[in-house]
Coordinates of C-alpha atoms and ligand atoms in Angstrom, one line a residue:
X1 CA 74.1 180.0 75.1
X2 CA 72.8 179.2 78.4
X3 CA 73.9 176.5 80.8
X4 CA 70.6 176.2 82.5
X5 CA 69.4 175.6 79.5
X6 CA 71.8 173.1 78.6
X7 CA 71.8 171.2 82.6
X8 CA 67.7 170.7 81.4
X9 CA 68.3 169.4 78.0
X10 CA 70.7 166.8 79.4
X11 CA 68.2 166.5 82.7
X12 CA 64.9 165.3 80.5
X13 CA 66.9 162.8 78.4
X14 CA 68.4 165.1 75.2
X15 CA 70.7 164.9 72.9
X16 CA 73.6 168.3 73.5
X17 CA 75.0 169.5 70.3
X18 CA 78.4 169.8 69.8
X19 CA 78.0 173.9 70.2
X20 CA 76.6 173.1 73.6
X21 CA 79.4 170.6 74.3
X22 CA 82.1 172.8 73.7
X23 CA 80.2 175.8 75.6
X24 CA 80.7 173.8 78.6
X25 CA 83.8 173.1 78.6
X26 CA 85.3 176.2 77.6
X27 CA 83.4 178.1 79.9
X28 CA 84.0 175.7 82.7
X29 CA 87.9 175.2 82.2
X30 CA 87.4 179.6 82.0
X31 CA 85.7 179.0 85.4
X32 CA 82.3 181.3 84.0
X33 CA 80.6 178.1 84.5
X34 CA 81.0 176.9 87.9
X35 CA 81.1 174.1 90.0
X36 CA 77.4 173.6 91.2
X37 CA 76.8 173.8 87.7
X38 CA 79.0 171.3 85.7
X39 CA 78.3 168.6 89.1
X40 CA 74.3 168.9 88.0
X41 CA 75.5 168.6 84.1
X42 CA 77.3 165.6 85.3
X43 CA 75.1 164.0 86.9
X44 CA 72.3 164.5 84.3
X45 CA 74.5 162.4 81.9
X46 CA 75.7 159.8 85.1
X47 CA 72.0 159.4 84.6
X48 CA 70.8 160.1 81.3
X49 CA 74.0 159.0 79.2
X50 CA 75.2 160.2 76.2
X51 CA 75.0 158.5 72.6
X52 CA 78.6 158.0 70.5
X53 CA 78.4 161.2 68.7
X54 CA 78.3 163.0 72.2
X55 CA 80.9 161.2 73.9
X56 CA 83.3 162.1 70.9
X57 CA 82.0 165.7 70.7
X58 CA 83.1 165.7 74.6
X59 CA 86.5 164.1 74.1
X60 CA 86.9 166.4 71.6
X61 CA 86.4 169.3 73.2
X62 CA 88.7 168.0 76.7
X63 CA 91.0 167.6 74.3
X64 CA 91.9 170.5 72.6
X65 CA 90.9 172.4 76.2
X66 CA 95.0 172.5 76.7
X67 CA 98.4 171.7 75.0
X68 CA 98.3 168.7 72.5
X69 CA 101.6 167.2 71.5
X70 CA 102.6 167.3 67.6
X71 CA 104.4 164.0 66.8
X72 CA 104.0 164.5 63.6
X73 CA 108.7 165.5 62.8
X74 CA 109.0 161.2 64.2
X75 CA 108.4 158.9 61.4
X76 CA 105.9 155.9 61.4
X77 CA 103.4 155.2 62.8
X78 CA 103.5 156.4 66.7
X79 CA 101.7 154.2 69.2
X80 CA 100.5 154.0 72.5
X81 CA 98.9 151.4 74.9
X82 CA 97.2 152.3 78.1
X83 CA 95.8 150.1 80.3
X84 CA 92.8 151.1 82.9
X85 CA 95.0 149.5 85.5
X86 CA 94.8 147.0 88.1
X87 CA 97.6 145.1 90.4
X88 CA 101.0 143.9 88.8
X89 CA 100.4 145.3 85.3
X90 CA 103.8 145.9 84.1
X91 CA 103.0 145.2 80.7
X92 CA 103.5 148.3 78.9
X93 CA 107.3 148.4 80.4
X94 CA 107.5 145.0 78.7
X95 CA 105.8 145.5 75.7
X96 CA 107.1 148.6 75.0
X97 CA 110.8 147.7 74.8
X98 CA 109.8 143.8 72.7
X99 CA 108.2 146.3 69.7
X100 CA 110.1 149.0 70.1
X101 CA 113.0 146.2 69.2
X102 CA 111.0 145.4 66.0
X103 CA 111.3 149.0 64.9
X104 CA 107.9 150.4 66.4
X105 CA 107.7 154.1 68.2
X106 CA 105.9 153.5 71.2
X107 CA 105.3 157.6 72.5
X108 CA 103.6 157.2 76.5
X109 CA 102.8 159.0 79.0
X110 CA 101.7 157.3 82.3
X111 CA 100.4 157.8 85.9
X112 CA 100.9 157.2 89.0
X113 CA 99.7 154.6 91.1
X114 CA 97.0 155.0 93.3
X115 CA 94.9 153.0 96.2
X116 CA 94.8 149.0 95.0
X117 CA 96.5 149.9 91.5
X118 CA 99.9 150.4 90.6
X119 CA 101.2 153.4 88.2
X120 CA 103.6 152.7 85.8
X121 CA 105.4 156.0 86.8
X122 CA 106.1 154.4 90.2
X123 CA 107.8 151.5 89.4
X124 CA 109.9 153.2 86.9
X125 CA 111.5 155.8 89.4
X126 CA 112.4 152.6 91.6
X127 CA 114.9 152.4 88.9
X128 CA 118.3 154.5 90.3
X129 CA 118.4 157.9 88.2
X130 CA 115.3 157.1 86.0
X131 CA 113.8 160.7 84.8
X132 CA 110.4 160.3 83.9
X133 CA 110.2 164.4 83.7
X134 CA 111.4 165.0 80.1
X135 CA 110.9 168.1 78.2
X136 CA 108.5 167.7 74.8
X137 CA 111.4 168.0 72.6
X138 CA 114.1 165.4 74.4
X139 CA 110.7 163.0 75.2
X140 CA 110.1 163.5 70.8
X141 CA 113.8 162.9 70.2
X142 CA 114.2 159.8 71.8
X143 CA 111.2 158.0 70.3
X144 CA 112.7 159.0 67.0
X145 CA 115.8 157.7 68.2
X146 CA 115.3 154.6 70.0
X147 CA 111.7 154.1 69.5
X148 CA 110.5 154.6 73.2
X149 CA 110.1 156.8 76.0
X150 CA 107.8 156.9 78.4
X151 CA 106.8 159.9 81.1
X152 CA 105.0 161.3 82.8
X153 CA 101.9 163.2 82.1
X154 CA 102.4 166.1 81.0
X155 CA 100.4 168.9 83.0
X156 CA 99.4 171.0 80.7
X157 CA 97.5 168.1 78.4
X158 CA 93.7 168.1 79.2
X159 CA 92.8 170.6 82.1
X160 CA 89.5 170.0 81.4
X161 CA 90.1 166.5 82.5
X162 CA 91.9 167.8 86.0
X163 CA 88.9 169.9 87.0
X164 CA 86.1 167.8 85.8
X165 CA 87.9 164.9 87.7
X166 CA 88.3 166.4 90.3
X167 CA 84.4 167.4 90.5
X168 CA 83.4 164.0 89.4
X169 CA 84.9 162.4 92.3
X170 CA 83.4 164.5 94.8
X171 CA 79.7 164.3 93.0
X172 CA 79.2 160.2 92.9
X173 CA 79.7 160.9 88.8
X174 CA 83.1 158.9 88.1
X175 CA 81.4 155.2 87.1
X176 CA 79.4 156.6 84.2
X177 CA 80.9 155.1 80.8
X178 CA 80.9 158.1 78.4
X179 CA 82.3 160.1 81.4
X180 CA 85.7 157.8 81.9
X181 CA 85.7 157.3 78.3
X182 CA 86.0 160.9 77.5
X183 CA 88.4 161.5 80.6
X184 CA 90.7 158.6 79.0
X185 CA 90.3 158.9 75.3
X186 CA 90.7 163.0 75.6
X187 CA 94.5 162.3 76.9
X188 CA 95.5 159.8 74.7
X189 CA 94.9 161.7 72.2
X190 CA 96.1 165.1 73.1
X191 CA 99.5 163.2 73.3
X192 CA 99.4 162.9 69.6
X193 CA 99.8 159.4 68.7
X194 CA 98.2 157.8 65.9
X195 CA 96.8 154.2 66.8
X196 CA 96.6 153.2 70.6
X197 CA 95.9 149.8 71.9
X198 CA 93.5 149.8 75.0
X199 CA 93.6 147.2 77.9
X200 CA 90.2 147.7 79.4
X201 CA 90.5 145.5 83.0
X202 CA 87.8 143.5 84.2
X203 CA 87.4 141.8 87.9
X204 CA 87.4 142.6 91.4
X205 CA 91.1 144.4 91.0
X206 CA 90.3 146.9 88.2
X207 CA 88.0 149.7 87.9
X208 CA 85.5 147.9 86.0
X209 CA 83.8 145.1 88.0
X210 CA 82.4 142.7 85.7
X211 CA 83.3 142.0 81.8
X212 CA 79.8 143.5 80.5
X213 CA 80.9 146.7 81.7
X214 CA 84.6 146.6 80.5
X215 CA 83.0 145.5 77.0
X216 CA 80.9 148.5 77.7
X217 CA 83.7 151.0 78.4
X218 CA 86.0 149.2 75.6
X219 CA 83.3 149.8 72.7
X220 CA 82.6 153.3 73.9
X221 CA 86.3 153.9 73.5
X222 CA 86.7 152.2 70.3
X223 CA 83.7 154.4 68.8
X224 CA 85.6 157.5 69.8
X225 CA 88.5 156.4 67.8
X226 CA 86.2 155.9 65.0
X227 CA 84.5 158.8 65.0
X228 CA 87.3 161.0 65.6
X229 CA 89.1 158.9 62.6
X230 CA 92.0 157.5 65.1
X231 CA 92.8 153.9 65.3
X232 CA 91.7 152.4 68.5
X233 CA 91.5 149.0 69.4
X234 CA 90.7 147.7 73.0
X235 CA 91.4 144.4 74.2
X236 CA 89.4 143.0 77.4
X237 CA 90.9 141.6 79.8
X238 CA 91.1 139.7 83.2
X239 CA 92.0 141.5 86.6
X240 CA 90.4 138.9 88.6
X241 CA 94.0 137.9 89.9
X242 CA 96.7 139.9 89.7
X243 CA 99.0 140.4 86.8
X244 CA 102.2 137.8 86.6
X245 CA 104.0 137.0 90.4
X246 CA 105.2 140.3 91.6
X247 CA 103.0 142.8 93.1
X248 CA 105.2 146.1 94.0
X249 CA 107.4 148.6 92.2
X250 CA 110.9 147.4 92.5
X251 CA 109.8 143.7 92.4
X252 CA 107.7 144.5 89.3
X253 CA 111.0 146.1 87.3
X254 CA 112.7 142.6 88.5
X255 CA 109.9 140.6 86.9
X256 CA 110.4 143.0 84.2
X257 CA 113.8 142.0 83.6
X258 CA 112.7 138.5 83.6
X259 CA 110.1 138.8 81.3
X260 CA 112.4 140.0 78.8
X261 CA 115.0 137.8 79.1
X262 CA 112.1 135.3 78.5
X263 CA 112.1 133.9 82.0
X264 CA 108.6 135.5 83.2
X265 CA 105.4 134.0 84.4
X266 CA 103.7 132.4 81.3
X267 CA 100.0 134.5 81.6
X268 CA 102.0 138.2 81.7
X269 CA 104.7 136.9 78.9
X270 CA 101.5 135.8 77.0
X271 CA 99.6 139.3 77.6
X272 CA 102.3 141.2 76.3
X273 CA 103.5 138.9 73.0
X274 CA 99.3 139.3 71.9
X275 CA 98.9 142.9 73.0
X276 CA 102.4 143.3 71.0
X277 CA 101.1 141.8 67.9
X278 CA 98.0 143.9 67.6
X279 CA 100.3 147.3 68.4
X280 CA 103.0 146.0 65.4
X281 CA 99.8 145.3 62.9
X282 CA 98.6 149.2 64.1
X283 CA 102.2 150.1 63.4
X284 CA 101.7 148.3 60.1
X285 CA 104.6 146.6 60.7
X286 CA 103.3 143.2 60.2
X287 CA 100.3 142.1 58.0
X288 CA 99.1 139.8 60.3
X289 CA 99.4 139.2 64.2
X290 CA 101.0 135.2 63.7
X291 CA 103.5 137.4 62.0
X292 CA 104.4 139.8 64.3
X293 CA 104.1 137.1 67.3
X294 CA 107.0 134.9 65.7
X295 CA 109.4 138.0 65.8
X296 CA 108.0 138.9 69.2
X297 CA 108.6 135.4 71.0
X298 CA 112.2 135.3 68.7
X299 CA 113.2 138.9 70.3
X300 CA 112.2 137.6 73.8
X301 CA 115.1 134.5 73.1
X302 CA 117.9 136.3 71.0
X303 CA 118.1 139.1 73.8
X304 CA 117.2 142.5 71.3
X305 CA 114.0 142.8 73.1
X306 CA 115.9 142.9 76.6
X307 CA 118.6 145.1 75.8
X308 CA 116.2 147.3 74.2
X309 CA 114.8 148.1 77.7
X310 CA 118.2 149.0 78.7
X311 CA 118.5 151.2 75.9
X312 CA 115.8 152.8 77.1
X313 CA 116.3 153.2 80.8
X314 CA 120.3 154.5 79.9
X315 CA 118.3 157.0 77.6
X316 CA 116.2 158.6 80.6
X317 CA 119.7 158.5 82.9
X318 CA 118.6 155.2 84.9
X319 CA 121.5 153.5 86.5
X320 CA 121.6 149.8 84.0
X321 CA 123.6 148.3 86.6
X322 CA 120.7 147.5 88.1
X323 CA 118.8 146.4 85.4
X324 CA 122.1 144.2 84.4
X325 CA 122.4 142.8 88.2
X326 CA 118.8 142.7 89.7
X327 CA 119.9 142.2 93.0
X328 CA 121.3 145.4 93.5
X329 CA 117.8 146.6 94.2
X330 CA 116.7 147.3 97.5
X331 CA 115.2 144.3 99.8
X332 CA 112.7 144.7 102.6
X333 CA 113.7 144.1 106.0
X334 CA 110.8 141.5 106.7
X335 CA 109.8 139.1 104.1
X336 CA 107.2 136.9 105.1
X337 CA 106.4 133.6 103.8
X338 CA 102.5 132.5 103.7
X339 CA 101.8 129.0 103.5
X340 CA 98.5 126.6 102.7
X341 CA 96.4 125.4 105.0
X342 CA 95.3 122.6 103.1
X343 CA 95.7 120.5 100.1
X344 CA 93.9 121.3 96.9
X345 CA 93.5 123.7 93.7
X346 CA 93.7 127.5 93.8
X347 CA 90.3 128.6 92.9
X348 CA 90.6 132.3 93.3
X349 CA 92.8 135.2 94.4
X350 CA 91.3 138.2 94.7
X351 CA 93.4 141.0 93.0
X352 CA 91.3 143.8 95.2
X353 CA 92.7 142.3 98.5
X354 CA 96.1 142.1 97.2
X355 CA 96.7 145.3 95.9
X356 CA 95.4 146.8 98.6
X357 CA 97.9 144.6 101.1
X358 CA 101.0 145.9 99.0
X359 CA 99.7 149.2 99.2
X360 CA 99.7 148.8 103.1
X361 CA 103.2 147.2 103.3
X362 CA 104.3 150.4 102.0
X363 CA 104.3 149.1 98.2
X364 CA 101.2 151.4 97.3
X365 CA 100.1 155.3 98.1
X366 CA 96.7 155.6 99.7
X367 CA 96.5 158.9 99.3
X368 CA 98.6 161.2 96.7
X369 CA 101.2 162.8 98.8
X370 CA 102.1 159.3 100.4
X371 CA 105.4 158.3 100.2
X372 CA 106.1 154.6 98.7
X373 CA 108.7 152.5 99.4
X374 CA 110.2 150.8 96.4
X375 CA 111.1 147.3 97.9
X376 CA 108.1 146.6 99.4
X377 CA 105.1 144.6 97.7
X378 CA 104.1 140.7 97.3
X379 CA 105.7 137.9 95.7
X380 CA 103.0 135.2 94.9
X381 CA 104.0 131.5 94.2
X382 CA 100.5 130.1 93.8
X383 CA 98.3 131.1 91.2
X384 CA 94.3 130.0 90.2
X385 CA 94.2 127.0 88.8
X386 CA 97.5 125.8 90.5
X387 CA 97.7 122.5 92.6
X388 CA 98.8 123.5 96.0
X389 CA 100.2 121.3 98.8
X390 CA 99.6 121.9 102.7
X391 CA 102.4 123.8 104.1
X392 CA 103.4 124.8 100.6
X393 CA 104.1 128.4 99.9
X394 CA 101.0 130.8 98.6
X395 CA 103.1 133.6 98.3
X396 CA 106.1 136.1 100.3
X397 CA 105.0 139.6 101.8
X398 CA 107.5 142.1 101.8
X399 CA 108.2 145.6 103.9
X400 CA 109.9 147.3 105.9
X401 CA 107.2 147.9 108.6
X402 CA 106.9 145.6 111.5
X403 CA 103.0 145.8 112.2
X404 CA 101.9 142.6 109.4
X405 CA 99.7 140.6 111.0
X406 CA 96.1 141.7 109.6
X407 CA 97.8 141.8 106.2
X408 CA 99.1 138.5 106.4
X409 CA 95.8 137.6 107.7
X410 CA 94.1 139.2 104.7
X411 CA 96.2 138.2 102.1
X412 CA 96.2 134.4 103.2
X413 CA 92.2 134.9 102.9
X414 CA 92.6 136.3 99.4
X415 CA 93.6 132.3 98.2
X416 CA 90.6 130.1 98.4
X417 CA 91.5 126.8 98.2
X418 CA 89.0 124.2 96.5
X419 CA 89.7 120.6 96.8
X420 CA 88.6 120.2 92.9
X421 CA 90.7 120.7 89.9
X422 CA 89.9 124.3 88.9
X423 CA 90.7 126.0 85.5
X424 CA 91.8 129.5 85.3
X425 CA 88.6 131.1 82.8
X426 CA 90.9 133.7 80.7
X427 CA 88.5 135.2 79.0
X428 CA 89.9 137.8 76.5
X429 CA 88.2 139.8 73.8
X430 CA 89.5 142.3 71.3
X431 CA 87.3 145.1 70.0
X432 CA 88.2 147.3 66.8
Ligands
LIG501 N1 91.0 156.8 84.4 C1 90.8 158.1 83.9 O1 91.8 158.6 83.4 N2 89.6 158.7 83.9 C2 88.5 158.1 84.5 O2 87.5 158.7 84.5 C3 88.7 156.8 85.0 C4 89.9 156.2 85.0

């Protein structure tokens, strides 16, 4: 086999064969094929695309291009849930804890955050102690044990994924749908669960700008499952705004908390009793999603779904005092109220612009090597659709640094204020 050969195929608008699919990325991840040559492959399909049975023939192949986890000695059904990420999306340390309470196994591994968008890694080590660095066989025997565990990823899972990455980002090639579908889909399954619910973001805080391309992205996904006999499901889902109140990793674990003892913000608690019902009818738990819902909201009030987090955060040696007296955490040094202007109804706040001010408080990594500082973030008290009162407040910064003034500036320009009522559109779709 050739890859000249295979770069022109793909150039004048071919269909690759699975041989030719799994020539490239063996020989690439082998470094035979080199970099000039996999960025013009890539950008032949940026441009020409690929049809399902390509994109699954590519996950496929990234896939099984490094370690893939055997879950196979935990009983059930194993899940996992991965969202594509945007700004105070907390949900899986949420939902994770309400199903593993109904007697789900919820087996993830996460990232780290990164520019605008948190990482579910992050927040977690703002816990005291947390280890998010197990080895296979403790991260295995704790899902069997408790139900949940969640780490990070583990490096030797889809080096295909880490070079082609890498190239893609470099080569103007990351936004092309079969190419992040592959790059997800290859991970999630190389860590060896058997149904995963997706959270494909939409809006000016998530990867995907507008819904038709998150519905894009979603049913590309969802095909892969098919094809590769896995059950996916993706839900769609607004990042117009960010996620619940609390935008930063420490403050995020205390809205955690919150949540769970079934004080949160109603649109994340919401998020993560639906995305919890379709996981528990994966985990064929429940017949139906009304079902599993009742028991969700019931574990939410009785406390089981709470104290299942702390199960889980004394299992990966996380100090529960903290999680048992939130204000042990940290607090910034400056917290800095932001207040209307004017009187009238929140008609947007853009999720981009926030994440991007946490990141700059010190709440956020710009680039990977940056150091973050747990405490600081945002703390909104407005959101769309909310009636707001001059001199009321739109929301607290917080951080340790003393140089705030274009991000306060920024951040109160991320709140438009219309003097009309204005309803929140929550559009939200499920594929499967
Ligand atoms: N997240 C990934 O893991 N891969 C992509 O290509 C895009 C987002």
């Amino acid at each position: 086999m050739d890859i000249i050969e295979i770069i022109e195929k793909k150039r004048d608008g071919n269909v690759l064969s699975r041989e030719e699919i799994h020539y490239f990325i063996s020989e690439y991840v082998s470094g035979e094929i080199k970099d000039y040559q996999a960025s013009a492959l890539l950008m032949a399909i940026y441009i020409r695309g690929m049809n399902d049975e390509e994109t699954s023939y590519l996950t496929e192949e990234m896939r099984v291009s490094g370690d893939v986890l055997d879950l196979s000695d935990i009983p059930g059904v194993k899940v996992d849930k991965h969202s594509t990420g945007g700004v105070g999306d907390k949900v899986s340390l949420i939902l994770g804890p309400m199903i593993a309470s109904l007697g789900a196994h919820l087996a993830k591994m996460s990232g780290r955050g990164l520019g605008h968008t948190g990482g579910t890694l992050d927040k977690l080590e703002s816990i005291p102690g947390m280890r998010i660095n197990l080895t296979e066989e403790e991260f295995k025997s704790q899902v069997k044990r408790i139900g949940i565990s969640i780490i990070g990823q583990n490096e030797k899972l889809v080096p295909a994924d880490k070079k082609l990455y890498a190239l893609r980002d470099v080569t103007g090639t990351v936004s092309a749908i079969p190419l992040i579908a592959s790059s997800i889909m290859s991970k999630k399954l190389a860590s060896g669960t058997d149904a995963i619910l997706l959270d494909v973001k939409y809006g000016s805080g998530a990867f995907m700008k507008t819904i038709e391309d998150a519905k894009k992205l979603a049913i590309t996904m969802v095909n892969i499952g098919k094809q590769l006999n896995k059950d996916v499901k993706a839900e769609v889902t607004d990042m117009s705004e960010p996620l619940g109140m609390a935008i930063g990793n420490n403050l995020e674990i205390k809205e955690v908390i919150k949540t769970l003892k079934n004080e949160g913000p109603q649109d994340l608690t919401e998020l993560c009793v639906d995305s919890g019902a379709i996981l528990l009818k994966q985990a064929k738990i429940y017949d139906s999603e009304e079902e599993a819902k009742i028991h969700l909201r019931e574990n939410l009030k009785n406390g089981k779904a709470f104290n299942k987090f702390l199960e889980f955060v004394e299992a990966q040696g996380g100090d529960t005092s903290y999680i048992l007296n939130p204000d042990k955490f940290p607090i910034s040094k400056n917290i800095i109220p932001i207040y209307s202007q004017k009187d009238g109804y929140v008609s947007k706040l853009d999720a981009l612009t926030i994440g991007i001010s946490s990141m700059k408080l010190g709440g956020g990594r710009e680039t990977l090597d940056d150091v973050i500082d747990m405490s600081a973030g945002i703390i909104l008290n407005k959101k769309v659709g909310d009636k707001v009162k001059k001199g009321e407040l739109l929301c607290e910064l917080h951080t340790n640094k003393e140089d705030f003034e274009e991000i306060k500036e920024n951040v109160f320009n991320a709140f438009e204020i219309s003097s009309k009522a204005f309803k929140k559109n929550n559009e939200r779709i499920l594929i499967s």
